[in-house]
Short mmCIF file of C-alpha atoms and ligand atoms in Angstrom, two decimals:
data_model
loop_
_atom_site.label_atom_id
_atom_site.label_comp_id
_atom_site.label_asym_id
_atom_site.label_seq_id
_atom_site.Cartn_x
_atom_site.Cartn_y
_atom_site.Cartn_z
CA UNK A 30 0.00 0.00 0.00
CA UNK A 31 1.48 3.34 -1.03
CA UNK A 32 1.35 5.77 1.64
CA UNK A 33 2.95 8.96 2.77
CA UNK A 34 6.18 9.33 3.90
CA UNK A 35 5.04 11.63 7.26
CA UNK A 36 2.64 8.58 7.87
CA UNK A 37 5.71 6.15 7.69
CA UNK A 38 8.10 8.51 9.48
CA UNK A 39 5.90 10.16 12.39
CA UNK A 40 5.35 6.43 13.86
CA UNK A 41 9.05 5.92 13.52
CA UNK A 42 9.38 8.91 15.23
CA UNK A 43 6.77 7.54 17.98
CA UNK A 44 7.98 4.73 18.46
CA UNK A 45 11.96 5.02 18.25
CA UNK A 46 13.15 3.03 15.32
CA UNK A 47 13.85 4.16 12.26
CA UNK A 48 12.68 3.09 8.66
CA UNK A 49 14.93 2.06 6.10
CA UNK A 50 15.06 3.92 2.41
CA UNK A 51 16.75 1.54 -0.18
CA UNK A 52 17.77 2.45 -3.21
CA UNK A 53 16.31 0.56 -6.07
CA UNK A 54 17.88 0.27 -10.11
CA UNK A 55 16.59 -2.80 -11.30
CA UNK A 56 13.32 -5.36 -11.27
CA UNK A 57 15.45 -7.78 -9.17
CA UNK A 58 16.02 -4.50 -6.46
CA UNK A 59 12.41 -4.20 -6.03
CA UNK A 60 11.78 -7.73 -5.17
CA UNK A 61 14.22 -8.19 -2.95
CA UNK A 62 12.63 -4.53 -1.05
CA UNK A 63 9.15 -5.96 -0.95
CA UNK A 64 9.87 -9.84 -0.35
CA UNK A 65 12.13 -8.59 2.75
CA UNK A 66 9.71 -6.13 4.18
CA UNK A 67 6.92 -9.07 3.74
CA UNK A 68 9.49 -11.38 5.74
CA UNK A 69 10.03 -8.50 8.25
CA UNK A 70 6.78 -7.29 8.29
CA UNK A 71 8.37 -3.87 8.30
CA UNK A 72 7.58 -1.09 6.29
CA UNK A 73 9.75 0.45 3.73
CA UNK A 74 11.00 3.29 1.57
CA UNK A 75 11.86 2.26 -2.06
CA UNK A 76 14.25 5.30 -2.98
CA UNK A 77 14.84 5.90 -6.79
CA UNK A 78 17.11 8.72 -8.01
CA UNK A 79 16.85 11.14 -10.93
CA UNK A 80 19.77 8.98 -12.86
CA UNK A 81 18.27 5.31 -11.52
CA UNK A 82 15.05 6.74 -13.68
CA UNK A 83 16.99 7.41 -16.33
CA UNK A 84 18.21 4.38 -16.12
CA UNK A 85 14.82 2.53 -16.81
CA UNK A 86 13.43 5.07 -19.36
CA UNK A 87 11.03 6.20 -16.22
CA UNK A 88 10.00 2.40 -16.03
CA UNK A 89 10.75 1.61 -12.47
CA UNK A 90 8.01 3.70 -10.20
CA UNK A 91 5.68 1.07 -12.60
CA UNK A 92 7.76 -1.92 -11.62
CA UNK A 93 7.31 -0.90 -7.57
CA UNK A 94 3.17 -0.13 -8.38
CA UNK A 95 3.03 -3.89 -10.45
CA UNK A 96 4.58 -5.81 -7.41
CA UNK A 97 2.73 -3.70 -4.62
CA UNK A 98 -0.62 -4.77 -6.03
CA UNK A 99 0.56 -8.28 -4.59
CA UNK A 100 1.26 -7.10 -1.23
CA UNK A 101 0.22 -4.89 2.27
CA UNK A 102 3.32 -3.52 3.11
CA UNK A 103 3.30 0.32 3.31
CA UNK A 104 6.01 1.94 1.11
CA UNK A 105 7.08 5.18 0.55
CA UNK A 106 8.27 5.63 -2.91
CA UNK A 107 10.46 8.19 -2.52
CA UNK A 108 12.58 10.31 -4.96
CA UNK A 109 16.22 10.51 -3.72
CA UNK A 110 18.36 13.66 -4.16
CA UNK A 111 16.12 15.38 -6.53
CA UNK A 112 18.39 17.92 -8.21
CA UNK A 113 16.17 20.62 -9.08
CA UNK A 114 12.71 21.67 -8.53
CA UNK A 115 11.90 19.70 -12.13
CA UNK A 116 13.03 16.52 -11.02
CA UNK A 117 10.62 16.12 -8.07
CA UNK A 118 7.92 17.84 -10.50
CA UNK A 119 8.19 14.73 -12.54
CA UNK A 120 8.37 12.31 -9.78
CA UNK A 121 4.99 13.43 -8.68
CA UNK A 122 3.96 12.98 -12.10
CA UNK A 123 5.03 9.71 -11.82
CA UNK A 124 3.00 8.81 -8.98
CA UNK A 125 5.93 8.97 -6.04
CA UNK A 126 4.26 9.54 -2.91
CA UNK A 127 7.23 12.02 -1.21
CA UNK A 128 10.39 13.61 -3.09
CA UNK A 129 13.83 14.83 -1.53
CA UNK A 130 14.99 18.08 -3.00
CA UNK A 131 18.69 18.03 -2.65
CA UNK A 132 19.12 21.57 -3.00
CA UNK A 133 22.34 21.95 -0.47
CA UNK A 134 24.53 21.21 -3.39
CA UNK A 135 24.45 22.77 -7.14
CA UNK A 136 24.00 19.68 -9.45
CA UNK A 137 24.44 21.82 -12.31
CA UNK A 138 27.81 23.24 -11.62
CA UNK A 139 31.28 21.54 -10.87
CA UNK A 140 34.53 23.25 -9.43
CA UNK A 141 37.83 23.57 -10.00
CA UNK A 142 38.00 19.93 -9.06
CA UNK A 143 35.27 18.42 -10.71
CA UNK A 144 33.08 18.58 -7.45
CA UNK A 145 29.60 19.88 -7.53
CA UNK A 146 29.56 23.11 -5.13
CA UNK A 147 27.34 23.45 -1.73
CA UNK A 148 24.83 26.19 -2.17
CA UNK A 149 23.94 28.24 0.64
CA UNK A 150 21.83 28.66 3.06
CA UNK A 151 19.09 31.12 1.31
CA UNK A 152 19.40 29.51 -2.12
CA UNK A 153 18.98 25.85 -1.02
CA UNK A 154 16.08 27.50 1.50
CA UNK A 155 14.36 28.88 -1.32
CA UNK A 156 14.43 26.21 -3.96
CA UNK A 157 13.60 23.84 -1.11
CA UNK A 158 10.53 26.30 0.02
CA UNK A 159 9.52 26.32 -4.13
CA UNK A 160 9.18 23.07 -3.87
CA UNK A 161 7.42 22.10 -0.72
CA UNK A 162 5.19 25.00 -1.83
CA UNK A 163 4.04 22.36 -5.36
CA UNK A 164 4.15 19.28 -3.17
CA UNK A 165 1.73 20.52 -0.23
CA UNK A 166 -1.07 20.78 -3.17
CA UNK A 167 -0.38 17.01 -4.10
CA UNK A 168 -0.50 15.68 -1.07
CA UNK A 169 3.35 14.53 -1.50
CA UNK A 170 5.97 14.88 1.48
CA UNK A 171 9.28 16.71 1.21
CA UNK A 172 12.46 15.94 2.39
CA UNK A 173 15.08 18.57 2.33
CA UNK A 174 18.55 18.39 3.24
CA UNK A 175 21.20 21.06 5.06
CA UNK A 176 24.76 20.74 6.08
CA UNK A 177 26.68 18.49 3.07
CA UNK A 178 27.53 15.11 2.85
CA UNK A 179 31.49 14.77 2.14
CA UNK A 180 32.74 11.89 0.05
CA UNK A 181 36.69 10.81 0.51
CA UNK A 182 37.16 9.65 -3.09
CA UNK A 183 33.61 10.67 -4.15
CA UNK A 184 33.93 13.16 -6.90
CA UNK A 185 30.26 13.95 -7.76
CA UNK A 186 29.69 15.14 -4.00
CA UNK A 187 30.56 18.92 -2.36
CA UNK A 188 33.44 18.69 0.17
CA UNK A 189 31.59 18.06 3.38
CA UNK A 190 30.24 20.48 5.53
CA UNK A 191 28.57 19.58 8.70
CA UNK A 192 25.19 20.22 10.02
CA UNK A 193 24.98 23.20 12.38
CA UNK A 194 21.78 22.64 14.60
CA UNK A 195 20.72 25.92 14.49
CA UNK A 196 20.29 26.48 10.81
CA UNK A 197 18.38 23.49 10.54
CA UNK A 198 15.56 25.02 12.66
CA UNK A 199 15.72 27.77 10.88
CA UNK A 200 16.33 25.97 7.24
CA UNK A 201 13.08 23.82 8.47
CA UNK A 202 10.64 26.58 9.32
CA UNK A 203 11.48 28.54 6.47
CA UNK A 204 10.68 25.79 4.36
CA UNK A 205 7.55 23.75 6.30
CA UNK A 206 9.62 20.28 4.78
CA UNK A 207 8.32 17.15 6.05
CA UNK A 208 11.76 15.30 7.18
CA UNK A 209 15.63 16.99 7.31
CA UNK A 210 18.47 15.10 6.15
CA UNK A 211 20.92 15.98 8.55
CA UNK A 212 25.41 15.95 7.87
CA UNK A 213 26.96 14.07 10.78
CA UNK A 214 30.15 12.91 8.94
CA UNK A 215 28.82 10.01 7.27
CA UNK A 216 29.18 10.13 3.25
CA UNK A 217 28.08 8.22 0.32
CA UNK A 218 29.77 5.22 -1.46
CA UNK A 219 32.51 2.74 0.26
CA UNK A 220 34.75 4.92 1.51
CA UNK A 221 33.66 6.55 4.50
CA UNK A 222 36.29 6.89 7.02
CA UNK A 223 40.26 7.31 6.82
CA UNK A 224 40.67 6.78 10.02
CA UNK A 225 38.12 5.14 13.10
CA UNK A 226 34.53 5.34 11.80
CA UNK A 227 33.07 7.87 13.83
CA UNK A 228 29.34 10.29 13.71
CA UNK A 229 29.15 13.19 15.05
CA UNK A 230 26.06 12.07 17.29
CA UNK A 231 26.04 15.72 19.27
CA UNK A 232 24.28 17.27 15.77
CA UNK A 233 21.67 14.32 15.95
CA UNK A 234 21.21 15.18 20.03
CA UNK A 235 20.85 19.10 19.40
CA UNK A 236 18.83 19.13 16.05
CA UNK A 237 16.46 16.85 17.72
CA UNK A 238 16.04 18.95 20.79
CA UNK A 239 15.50 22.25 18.44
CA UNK A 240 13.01 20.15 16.06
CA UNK A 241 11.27 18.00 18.47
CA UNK A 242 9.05 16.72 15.68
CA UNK A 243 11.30 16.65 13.03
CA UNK A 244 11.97 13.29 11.13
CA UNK A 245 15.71 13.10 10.38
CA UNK A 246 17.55 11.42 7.98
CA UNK A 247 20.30 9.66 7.79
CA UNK A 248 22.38 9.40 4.36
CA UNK A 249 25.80 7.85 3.39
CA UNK A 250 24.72 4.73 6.13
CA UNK A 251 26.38 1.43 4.98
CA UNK A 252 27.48 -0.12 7.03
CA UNK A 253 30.39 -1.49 4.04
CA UNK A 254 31.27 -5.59 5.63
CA UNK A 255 35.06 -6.51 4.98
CA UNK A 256 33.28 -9.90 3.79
CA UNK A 257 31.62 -8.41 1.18
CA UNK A 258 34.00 -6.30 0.22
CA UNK A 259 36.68 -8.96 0.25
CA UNK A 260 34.12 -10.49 -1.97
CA UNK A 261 34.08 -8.11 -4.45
CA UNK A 262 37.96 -7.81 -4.82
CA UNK A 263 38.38 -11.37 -5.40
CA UNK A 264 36.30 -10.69 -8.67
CA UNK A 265 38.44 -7.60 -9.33
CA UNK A 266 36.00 -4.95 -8.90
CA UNK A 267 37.22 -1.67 -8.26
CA UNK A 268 37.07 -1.69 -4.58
CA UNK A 269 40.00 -0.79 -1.94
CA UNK A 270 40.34 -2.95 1.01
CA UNK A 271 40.65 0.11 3.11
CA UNK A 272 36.70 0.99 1.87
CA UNK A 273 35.24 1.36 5.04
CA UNK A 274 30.99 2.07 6.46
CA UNK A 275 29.33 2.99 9.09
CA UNK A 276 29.70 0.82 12.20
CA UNK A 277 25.82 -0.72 13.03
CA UNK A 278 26.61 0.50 16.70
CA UNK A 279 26.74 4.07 15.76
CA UNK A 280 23.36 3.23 13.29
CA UNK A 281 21.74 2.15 16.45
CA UNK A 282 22.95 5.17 18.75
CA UNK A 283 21.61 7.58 16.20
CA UNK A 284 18.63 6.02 15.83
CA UNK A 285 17.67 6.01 19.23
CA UNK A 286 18.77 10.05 19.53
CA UNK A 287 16.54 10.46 17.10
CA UNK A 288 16.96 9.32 13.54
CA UNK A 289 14.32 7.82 12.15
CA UNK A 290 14.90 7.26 7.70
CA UNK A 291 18.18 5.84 6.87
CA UNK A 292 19.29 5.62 3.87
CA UNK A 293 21.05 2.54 2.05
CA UNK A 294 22.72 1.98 -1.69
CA UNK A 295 25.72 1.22 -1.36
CA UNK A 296 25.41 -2.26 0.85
CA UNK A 297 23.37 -3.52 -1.80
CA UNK A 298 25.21 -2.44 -4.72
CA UNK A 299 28.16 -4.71 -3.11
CA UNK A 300 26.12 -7.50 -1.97
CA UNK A 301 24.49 -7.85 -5.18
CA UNK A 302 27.79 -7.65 -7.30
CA UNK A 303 29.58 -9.93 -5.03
CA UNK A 304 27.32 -12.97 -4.74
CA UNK A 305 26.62 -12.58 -8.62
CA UNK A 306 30.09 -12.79 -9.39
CA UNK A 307 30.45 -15.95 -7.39
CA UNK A 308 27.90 -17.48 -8.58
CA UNK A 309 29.47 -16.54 -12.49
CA UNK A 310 32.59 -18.45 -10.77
CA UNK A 311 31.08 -21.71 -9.41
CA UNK A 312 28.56 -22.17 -11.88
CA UNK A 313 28.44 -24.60 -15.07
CA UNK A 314 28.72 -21.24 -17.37
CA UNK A 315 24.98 -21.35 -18.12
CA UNK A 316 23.78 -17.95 -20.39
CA UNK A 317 21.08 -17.56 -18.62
CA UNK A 318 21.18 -13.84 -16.79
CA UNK A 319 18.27 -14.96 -14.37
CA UNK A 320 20.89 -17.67 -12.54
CA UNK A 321 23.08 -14.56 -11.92
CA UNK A 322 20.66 -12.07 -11.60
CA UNK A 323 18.50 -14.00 -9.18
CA UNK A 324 21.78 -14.84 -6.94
CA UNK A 325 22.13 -10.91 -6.82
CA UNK A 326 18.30 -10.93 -5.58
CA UNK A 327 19.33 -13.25 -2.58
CA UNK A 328 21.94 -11.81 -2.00
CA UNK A 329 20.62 -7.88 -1.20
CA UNK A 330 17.05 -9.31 0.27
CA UNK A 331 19.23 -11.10 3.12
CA UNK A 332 21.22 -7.66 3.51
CA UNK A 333 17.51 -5.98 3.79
CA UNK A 334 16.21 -8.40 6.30
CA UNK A 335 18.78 -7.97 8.62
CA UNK A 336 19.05 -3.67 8.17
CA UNK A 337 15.09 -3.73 9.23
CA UNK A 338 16.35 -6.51 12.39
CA UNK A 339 19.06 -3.71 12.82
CA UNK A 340 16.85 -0.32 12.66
CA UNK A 341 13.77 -1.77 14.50
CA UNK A 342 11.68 -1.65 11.80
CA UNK A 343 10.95 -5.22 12.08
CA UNK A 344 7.63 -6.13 12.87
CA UNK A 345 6.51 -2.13 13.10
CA UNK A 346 3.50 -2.69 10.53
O1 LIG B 404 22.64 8.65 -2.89
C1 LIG B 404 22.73 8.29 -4.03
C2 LIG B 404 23.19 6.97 -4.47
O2 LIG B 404 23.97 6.29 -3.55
C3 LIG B 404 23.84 7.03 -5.81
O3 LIG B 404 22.91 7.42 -6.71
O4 LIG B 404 21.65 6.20 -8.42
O5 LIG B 404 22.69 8.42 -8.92
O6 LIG B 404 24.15 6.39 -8.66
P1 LIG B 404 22.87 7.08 -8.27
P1 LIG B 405 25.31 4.69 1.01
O1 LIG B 405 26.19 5.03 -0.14
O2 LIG B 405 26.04 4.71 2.30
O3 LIG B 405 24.57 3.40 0.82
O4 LIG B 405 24.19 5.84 1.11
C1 LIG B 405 23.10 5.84 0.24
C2 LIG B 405 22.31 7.08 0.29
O5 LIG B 405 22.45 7.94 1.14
C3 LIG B 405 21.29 7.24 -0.75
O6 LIG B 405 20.62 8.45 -0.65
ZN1 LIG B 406 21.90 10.05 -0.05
#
């Protein structure tokens, strides 16, 4: 059942756990979502990005409405760092039920080093506000984002810039958004830390005391196993054994200050790669892409059972 992200993320709120948002680029992706919510009887956000629908010539929002027909878990679907105020215009046209406009960096400009540039304060404030202002007449919840995620070898991201609690109060009542992704050192992709993983847990502590209400969201949280990743390098993908996530300890601790959407890609991405590749390995060399494909599926819907066991969503229907 399709239903609101404030619906979803309120409870969470409520009740201390927090839901998890997975990123989804393929038919195989949204089975695993749904079949490991069903197991968990959790409930879920199916996150799609601007370049995921790309991907599937806009095909994949109908993908997640053909297999929820079959099923009574409530999903969010969710567009993931919308760039600009047309990208969540479209996603509503598509039928997602909430939209993240990532307006804290400039997706249409690059730097001197290739990275896209932060925007401040007022600019990402008003294109967020633009937005919410469309949404609120659809029905469809916002999620904005302020402070930037960093990325140590990620050049598509803004250098990071931490959350400061105080202009997130401010960023959120000048925009009325529905949930605030928050910048508390994690980043996206493998490689998270340099040194010991560690969050900045204070921002989650403060923000939440400013913004009582507030759902916050977590980005950049894989958790990134050595197993997998050792996985993935025995197949040669291009993955450093120093890649490192975010510790599940320091998931939980934010949670329960306060987080309550976390967001996941990058887990998958690896689980799904690695077990396909072994299975490529072992196998009798059928051609048959649904023997690898379908390993993949495994593969990320055990990784999604055990983030809802992890986040508490498990059994919060
Ligand atoms: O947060 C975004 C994802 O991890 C990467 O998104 O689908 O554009 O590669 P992508
Ligand atoms: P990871 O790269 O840590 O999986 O983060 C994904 C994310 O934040 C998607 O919005
Ligand atoms: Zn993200």
């Amino acid at each position: 059942m399709l239903v609101s992200l404030n619906s979803l993320l309120h409870k969470a709120l409520e009740k201390k756990f927090a839901v998890p948002a997975f990123n989804v680029n393929s038919m195989e992706m949204v089975q695993a979502v749904f079949s490991a919510a069903e197991k968990s009887k959790s409930p879920v956000i199916i996150g799609i990005t601007p370049s995921a629908l790309e991907y599937s010539s806009d095909l994949l929002p109908s993908i997640v409405f053909a297999r929820a027909r079959f099923s009574k878990i409530p999903f969010a679907l969710h567009l993931d760092h919308g760039r600009n105020f047309s990208d969540c215009k479209k996603a509503v046209s598509l039928g997602f039920s909430s939209v993240m406009i990532d307006a804290s960096i400039n997706y249409e400009k690059k730097d001197f080093s290739g990275k896209h540039p932060a925007r401040d304060f007022s600019e990402n404030s008003a294109i967020t506000k633009k937005v919410v202002e469309f949404a609120r007449s659809k029905g469809i919840s916002v999620e904005g984002e302020i402070g930037t995620l960093g990325g140590i070898e990620d050049s598509a991201s803004a250098s990071a810039h931490l959350t400061s609690p105080e202009e997130a109060k401010q960023f959120a009542e000048e925009t009325g958004i529905d949930a605030l992704a928050i910048a508390i050192g994690t980043s996206h992709g493998a490689y998270k830390f340099k040194g010991n993983p560690s969050l900045k847990l204070e921002i989650v502590k403060q923000t939440r005391k400013l913004l009582p209400k507030m759902p916050l969201v977590l980005h950049g949280a894989s958790s990134v196993p050595k197993e997998t990743v050792e996985q993935c390098r025995k197949f040669c993908l291009n993955i450093g054994a120093e890649a490192q996530g975010v510790p599940i300890l320091q998931i939980k601790k934010a949670i329960s200050f306060g987080i309550c959407k976390i967001n996941i890609d990058t887990d998958a991405r690896l689980a799904f790669m690695g077990a396909m590749l072994q299975k490529v390995h072992d196998y009798n060399g059928a051609i048959d892409l649904r023997e690898y494909f379908g390993e993949g599926r495994s593969a990320i819907e055990k990784i999604f059972v055990q983030k809802m066991k992890d986040f508490g969503s498990t059994g919060k229907l």
